[in-house]
Coordinates of C-alpha atoms and ligand atoms in Angstrom, one line a residue:
M263 CA -10.0 -2.6 24.5
K264 CA -10.2 -1.0 21.1
Q265 CA -7.0 -1.6 19.2
P266 CA -7.7 -1.6 15.5
P267 CA -5.7 -0.1 12.6
I268 CA -6.5 3.4 11.5
L269 CA -6.3 4.2 7.7
V270 CA -5.9 7.5 6.0
D271 CA -6.6 7.4 2.3
G272 CA -9.7 7.4 0.2
A273 CA -12.0 7.8 -2.8
S274 CA -14.9 6.2 -4.3
G275 CA -14.3 3.4 -6.8
Y276 CA -12.0 0.6 -5.7
V277 CA -8.9 2.7 -4.8
G278 CA -7.7 4.0 -1.4
N279 CA -9.7 2.9 1.6
K280 CA -12.3 1.2 -0.7
S281 CA -9.7 -1.3 -1.6
A282 CA -8.0 -1.5 1.8
V283 CA -10.7 -1.5 4.5
F284 CA -12.8 -4.5 3.3
P285 CA -9.9 -6.9 3.0
L286 CA -8.6 -5.9 6.4
Q287 CA -12.0 -6.5 7.9
L288 CA -12.2 -9.9 6.2
L289 CA -8.8 -10.7 7.8
G290 CA -10.4 -10.0 11.2
Y291 CA -9.3 -6.4 11.9
D292 CA -11.5 -3.6 13.3
V293 CA -10.6 -0.7 11.1
D294 CA -11.2 3.0 11.5
P295 CA -11.0 4.6 8.1
I296 CA -10.4 8.4 7.6
N297 CA -11.1 9.4 4.0
S298 CA -8.5 11.9 2.9
V299 CA -10.7 12.6 -0.1
Q300 CA -14.4 12.1 -0.8
F301 CA -14.7 11.9 -4.6
S302 CA -17.4 10.8 -6.9
N303 CA -15.1 8.2 -8.5
H304 CA -11.4 7.6 -8.6
T305 CA -9.0 9.8 -10.6
G306 CA -8.5 7.2 -13.3
Y307 CA -11.9 8.3 -14.8
P308 CA -12.0 11.3 -17.3
T309 CA -13.5 13.6 -14.6
F310 CA -14.1 13.6 -10.8
K311 CA -15.9 15.8 -8.3
G312 CA -15.7 16.1 -4.6
Q313 CA -13.9 17.3 -1.5
V314 CA -10.3 17.0 -0.1
L315 CA -9.7 16.8 3.6
D316 CA -7.1 19.3 4.8
G317 CA -4.5 18.7 7.4
Q318 CA -6.4 20.7 10.1
Q319 CA -9.6 18.6 9.4
L320 CA -7.5 15.5 9.9
L321 CA -6.2 16.8 13.2
D322 CA -9.7 17.7 14.3
I323 CA -10.7 14.0 13.9
I324 CA -7.6 12.8 15.8
N325 CA -8.2 15.4 18.6
G326 CA -11.8 14.1 18.9
L327 CA -10.6 10.5 19.3
E328 CA -8.0 11.7 21.8
A329 CA -10.5 13.6 23.9
N330 CA -12.5 10.4 24.3
N331 CA -9.5 8.2 25.0
L332 CA -10.1 6.4 21.7
L333 CA -6.7 7.1 20.2
C334 CA -5.4 3.5 21.0
Y335 CA -4.3 2.0 17.7
T336 CA -2.0 -0.9 16.8
H337 CA -1.3 0.2 13.2
L338 CA -1.5 3.3 11.1
L339 CA -1.7 2.9 7.3
T340 CA -1.3 5.9 5.0
G341 CA -1.7 6.0 1.2
Y342 CA -2.3 8.6 -1.4
I343 CA -1.6 12.1 0.1
R344 CA -1.6 15.1 -2.2
S345 CA -0.5 18.0 -0.1
K346 CA 2.6 18.9 1.9
S347 CA 0.6 20.4 4.8
F348 CA -1.5 17.1 5.1
L349 CA 1.6 15.0 5.0
N350 CA 3.2 17.1 7.8
K351 CA 0.0 16.7 9.9
V352 CA 0.3 12.9 9.3
L353 CA 3.7 13.1 11.0
Q354 CA 2.1 14.7 14.0
V355 CA -0.5 11.9 14.1
V356 CA 2.3 9.3 14.1
E357 CA 3.9 11.1 17.0
K358 CA 0.7 11.3 18.9
L359 CA -0.2 7.6 18.3
R360 CA 3.2 6.5 19.4
S361 CA 3.0 8.6 22.6
I362 CA 0.0 6.5 23.5
N363 CA 1.2 3.2 22.0
P364 CA 5.0 3.2 21.6
G365 CA 4.7 -0.1 19.7
L366 CA 2.5 1.4 17.0
I367 CA 3.4 0.0 13.5
Y368 CA 3.3 2.7 10.8
V369 CA 2.7 1.1 7.4
C370 CA 3.5 3.8 4.8
D371 CA 2.6 3.4 1.1
P372 CA 4.7 6.4 -0.2
V373 CA 2.5 7.1 -3.1
L374 CA 4.4 9.5 -5.4
G375 CA 3.8 8.3 -8.9
D376 CA 4.4 5.5 -11.3
E377 CA 5.9 4.7 -14.7
G378 CA 8.3 7.7 -14.7
K379 CA 5.7 10.2 -13.7
L380 CA 5.0 12.0 -10.4
Y381 CA 1.3 12.3 -9.5
V382 CA 1.7 14.4 -6.4
P383 CA 3.3 17.8 -6.0
P384 CA 7.1 17.5 -6.3
E385 CA 7.7 19.1 -2.9
L386 CA 6.3 15.9 -1.2
V387 CA 9.3 13.9 -2.3
S388 CA 11.7 15.6 0.2
V389 CA 9.1 15.4 3.0
Y390 CA 8.8 11.6 2.5
C391 CA 12.6 11.2 2.3
Q392 CA 13.5 13.4 5.3
K393 CA 10.6 13.0 7.7
V394 CA 8.2 10.2 6.8
V395 CA 10.5 7.3 5.8
P396 CA 12.5 7.6 9.1
V397 CA 9.4 7.0 11.2
A398 CA 7.8 4.2 9.0
S399 CA 7.9 0.6 10.2
M400 CA 7.0 -0.8 6.8
L401 CA 7.4 0.9 3.5
T402 CA 5.7 -0.3 0.2
P403 CA 7.1 1.8 -2.7
N404 CA 6.7 0.8 -6.3
Q405 CA 9.8 1.0 -8.5
F406 CA 9.5 4.7 -9.4
E407 CA 8.8 5.6 -5.7
A408 CA 11.8 3.5 -4.6
E409 CA 14.0 5.4 -7.1
K410 CA 12.7 8.8 -5.9
L411 CA 13.2 7.9 -2.2
T412 CA 16.8 6.6 -2.8
G413 CA 17.8 9.0 -5.5
S414 CA 19.1 6.0 -7.6
R415 CA 17.7 4.3 -10.7
I416 CA 16.7 0.6 -10.4
N417 CA 17.7 -1.3 -13.5
S418 CA 18.3 -4.7 -12.0
E419 CA 17.4 -7.0 -9.1
K420 CA 20.7 -6.0 -7.5
D421 CA 19.7 -2.3 -7.7
G422 CA 16.4 -3.2 -6.1
L423 CA 18.1 -5.0 -3.2
K424 CA 20.5 -2.0 -2.8
A425 CA 17.5 0.3 -2.7
C426 CA 16.0 -1.8 0.1
N427 CA 19.3 -1.6 2.1
F428 CA 19.3 2.2 1.7
L429 CA 15.7 2.4 2.9
H430 CA 16.5 0.2 6.0
D431 CA 19.3 2.5 6.9
A432 CA 16.9 5.5 6.7
G433 CA 14.3 3.8 9.0
P434 CA 11.9 1.0 8.2
S435 CA 12.7 -2.6 9.2
K436 CA 10.4 -3.9 6.5
V437 CA 10.5 -2.8 2.9
V438 CA 8.5 -4.2 0.0
I439 CA 9.1 -2.9 -3.5
T440 CA 5.6 -3.8 -4.7
S441 CA 6.3 -3.8 -8.4
L442 CA 9.6 -3.9 -10.3
H443 CA 9.4 -4.0 -14.1
L444 CA 12.6 -5.5 -15.5
D445 CA 12.6 -6.5 -19.1
D446 CA 9.4 -8.3 -19.4
K447 CA 9.3 -9.5 -15.8
L448 CA 7.2 -8.2 -13.0
L449 CA 8.8 -8.7 -9.5
L450 CA 8.0 -8.0 -6.0
I451 CA 11.1 -7.6 -3.7
G452 CA 10.8 -7.9 0.0
S453 CA 13.4 -7.1 2.6
H454 CA 13.3 -7.6 6.4
Q455 CA 16.0 -6.2 8.6
K456 CA 15.3 -8.1 11.9
S457 CA 17.6 -5.9 13.9
K458 CA 19.4 -2.6 13.2
G459 CA 22.9 -3.3 11.9
L460 CA 22.1 -6.8 10.7
S461 CA 21.9 -7.5 7.0
P462 CA 18.3 -7.9 5.9
E463 CA 16.7 -11.2 4.8
Q464 CA 15.7 -10.6 1.2
F465 CA 13.5 -12.4 -1.4
K466 CA 11.6 -11.9 -4.6
I467 CA 8.3 -13.1 -5.9
V468 CA 7.9 -13.3 -9.7
I469 CA 4.5 -12.3 -10.9
P470 CA 3.2 -13.0 -14.4
K471 CA 2.1 -9.7 -16.0
I472 CA -1.5 -9.4 -17.1
P473 CA -1.5 -7.0 -20.1
L474 CA -4.1 -4.7 -18.6
N475 CA -4.1 -1.7 -16.3
F476 CA -5.8 -1.9 -12.9
T477 CA -6.3 0.8 -10.2
G478 CA -6.4 0.2 -6.5
T479 CA -4.0 -2.7 -6.7
G480 CA -1.2 -0.9 -4.8
D481 CA -3.6 0.0 -2.0
L482 CA -5.0 -3.5 -1.8
L483 CA -1.5 -5.0 -1.7
T484 CA -0.3 -2.7 1.1
A485 CA -3.5 -3.5 3.2
L486 CA -2.9 -7.3 2.6
L487 CA 0.7 -6.9 3.6
L488 CA -0.3 -5.1 6.8
G489 CA -2.9 -7.8 7.6
W490 CA -0.7 -10.8 6.9
S491 CA 2.6 -9.4 8.4
N492 CA 0.8 -8.8 11.6
K493 CA -0.2 -12.4 11.7
F494 CA 3.3 -13.5 10.7
P495 CA 5.5 -10.7 12.1
D496 CA 8.8 -12.7 11.6
D497 CA 8.0 -14.0 8.2
L498 CA 7.7 -11.3 5.6
D499 CA 8.2 -14.0 2.9
K500 CA 5.0 -15.8 3.9
A501 CA 3.0 -12.6 4.4
S502 CA 4.0 -11.5 0.9
E503 CA 3.1 -14.9 -0.6
L504 CA -0.3 -14.7 0.9
A505 CA -0.8 -11.1 -0.1
V506 CA 0.3 -11.6 -3.7
S507 CA -1.7 -14.8 -4.0
S508 CA -4.9 -13.0 -2.9
L509 CA -4.2 -10.1 -5.2
Q510 CA -3.6 -12.2 -8.3
A511 CA -6.8 -14.1 -7.6
V512 CA -8.7 -10.8 -7.4
L513 CA -7.2 -9.6 -10.7
H514 CA -8.0 -12.8 -12.6
R515 CA -11.6 -12.8 -11.3
T516 CA -11.8 -9.1 -12.4
V517 CA -10.8 -9.9 -15.9
S518 CA -13.1 -13.0 -16.2
D519 CA -16.0 -11.1 -14.7
Y520 CA -15.6 -8.3 -17.2
R521 CA -15.4 -10.8 -20.1
N522 CA -18.4 -12.8 -18.8
A523 CA -20.4 -9.6 -18.8
G524 CA -19.6 -9.1 -22.5
F525 CA -17.2 -6.2 -21.7
N526 CA -13.8 -6.0 -23.3
P527 CA -11.3 -5.3 -20.5
E528 CA -8.8 -3.9 -23.0
S529 CA -11.1 -1.0 -23.8
T530 CA -10.6 0.8 -20.5
N531 CA -7.9 1.7 -18.1
S532 CA -10.4 1.9 -15.2
L533 CA -11.1 -1.7 -14.4
E534 CA -12.7 -1.8 -11.0
I535 CA -11.3 -4.7 -9.1
R536 CA -13.8 -7.4 -8.1
L537 CA -13.2 -7.2 -4.4
I538 CA -16.5 -8.2 -2.9
Q539 CA -16.7 -11.2 -5.2
S540 CA -13.3 -12.4 -4.0
Q541 CA -13.9 -12.8 -0.3
E542 CA -12.8 -16.4 -0.1
D543 CA -9.5 -15.6 -1.9
I544 CA -8.9 -12.9 0.7
R545 CA -9.8 -14.9 3.7
N546 CA -8.1 -18.1 2.7
P547 CA -5.8 -17.5 -0.3
H548 CA -4.5 -20.5 -2.1
V549 CA -0.7 -19.8 -2.2
N550 CA 0.2 -20.0 -5.8
F551 CA 3.2 -17.7 -5.6
T552 CA 6.4 -18.5 -3.7
A553 CA 9.1 -16.3 -2.4
E554 CA 12.6 -17.1 -3.6
K555 CA 15.3 -16.1 -1.1
Y556 CA 18.4 -14.2 -2.2
Ligands
ATP797 P1 1.4 2.5 -5.4 O1 1.3 3.3 -6.6 O2 0.1 2.4 -4.7 O3 2.6 2.8 -4.5 P2 2.2 0.2 -7.0 O4 2.5 1.0 -8.2 O5 3.2 -0.7 -6.5 O6 1.6 1.0 -5.8 P3 0.7 -1.6 -8.7 O7 1.5 -1.1 -9.8 O8 -0.7 -1.6 -8.8 O9 0.9 -0.7 -7.4 O10 1.2 -3.0 -8.2 C1 0.8 -3.6 -7.0 C2 0.7 -5.1 -7.3 O11 -0.4 -5.3 -8.1 C3 1.8 -5.8 -8.0 O12 2.7 -6.3 -7.1 C4 1.2 -6.9 -8.7 O13 1.0 -8.0 -7.9 C5 -0.2 -6.4 -9.0 N1 -0.5 -6.0 -10.3 C6 -0.8 -4.7 -10.7 N2 -1.0 -4.7 -12.1 C7 -0.8 -5.9 -12.5 C8 -0.8 -6.5 -13.8 N3 -1.1 -5.8 -14.9 N4 -0.5 -7.9 -13.9 C9 -0.2 -8.6 -12.8 N5 -0.2 -8.1 -11.6 C10 -0.5 -6.8 -11.4
PLP798 N1 -5.9 6.7 -3.6 C1 -6.7 7.5 -4.3 C2 -7.6 8.3 -3.5 C3 -6.7 7.6 -5.7 O1 -7.5 8.4 -6.3 C4 -5.7 6.8 -6.4 C5 -5.7 6.8 -7.9 O2 -6.6 6.9 -8.6 C6 -4.9 5.9 -5.7 C7 -5.0 5.9 -4.3 C8 -3.9 5.1 -6.4 O3 -4.3 3.8 -6.6 P1 -3.3 2.6 -6.9 O4 -3.5 1.6 -5.8 O5 -3.7 2.0 -8.3 O6 -1.9 3.1 -6.9
MG799 MG1 2.3 0.6 -10.3
NA800 NA1 3.3 0.3 -3.7
MG801 MG1 -0.2 2.7 -7.7

């Protein structure tokens, strides 16, 4: 009977599993989280302490689940992964999960970096390109990650759409470029290839930029996209509108809560998102953002 998603990511502070598990639970999912790291706080702070799970330790957990016939999952979500050996083990996990449930949906947030900088070892890029992207069902790169995975710069909406087409050809039927910074605009581009060989249905959502830095937003967005696109499997536009609307409500609440507490949100780049305080916006988002079809 147990058919929940399984998540592999994690740290304390609202990044990784801490920003992904609670929203999925609010949307009604049973979630089995595996923390790929156990840190004192997220890496946006000046220092951090803790342990990193290695690939063999991940496989131990998976083997334990398998030995008890518990390895029956509908979805696998992966986020921030920092070692090549761990990423290769994740590929074995995908294979194992699919041998049990061939319909398993693998939602991959290919976390590589942002704003022109890699924050994982460079050898991970080719593993994502050659092995991970081909087995992903849904991919949620940011602009920098989409550039790394396609080998082409994205300087326009047209480039973004081309990147989606390239990624569909490599594997996933759903691609969401979660943030595209063009001039002063922030865009999300979604692309759904409903059958292999068909041209994908593509759309954008324009998002007003808040002039602050948040952490955990990519993780939260990918979790919300998983949650809503499972409820609306043929409507990535709608799933994205719901996900973006929840996320923006969380961000606005975060800023106003910091201000109301007498704290200047401009004075830090480690704003902790106000997730627990935003339950209603996650369960029943007011759709304030609409997808525009291309
Ligand atoms: P990852 O690094 O996890 O792959 P990412 O770089 O796409 O993901 P973010 O840059 O955090 O993650 O963006 C994810 C979403 O968060 C965006 O689509 C946007 O909706 C929202 N977001 C993040 N920062 C801001 C901001 N300053 N103003 C408005 N929206 C924001
Ligand atoms: N996951 C972990 C464990 C992290 O430490 C970080 C960064 O601090 C992230 C994910 C990335 O978070 P974001 O969603 O802001 O990209
Ligand atoms: Mg980003
Ligand atoms: Na992303
Ligand atoms: Mg990010």
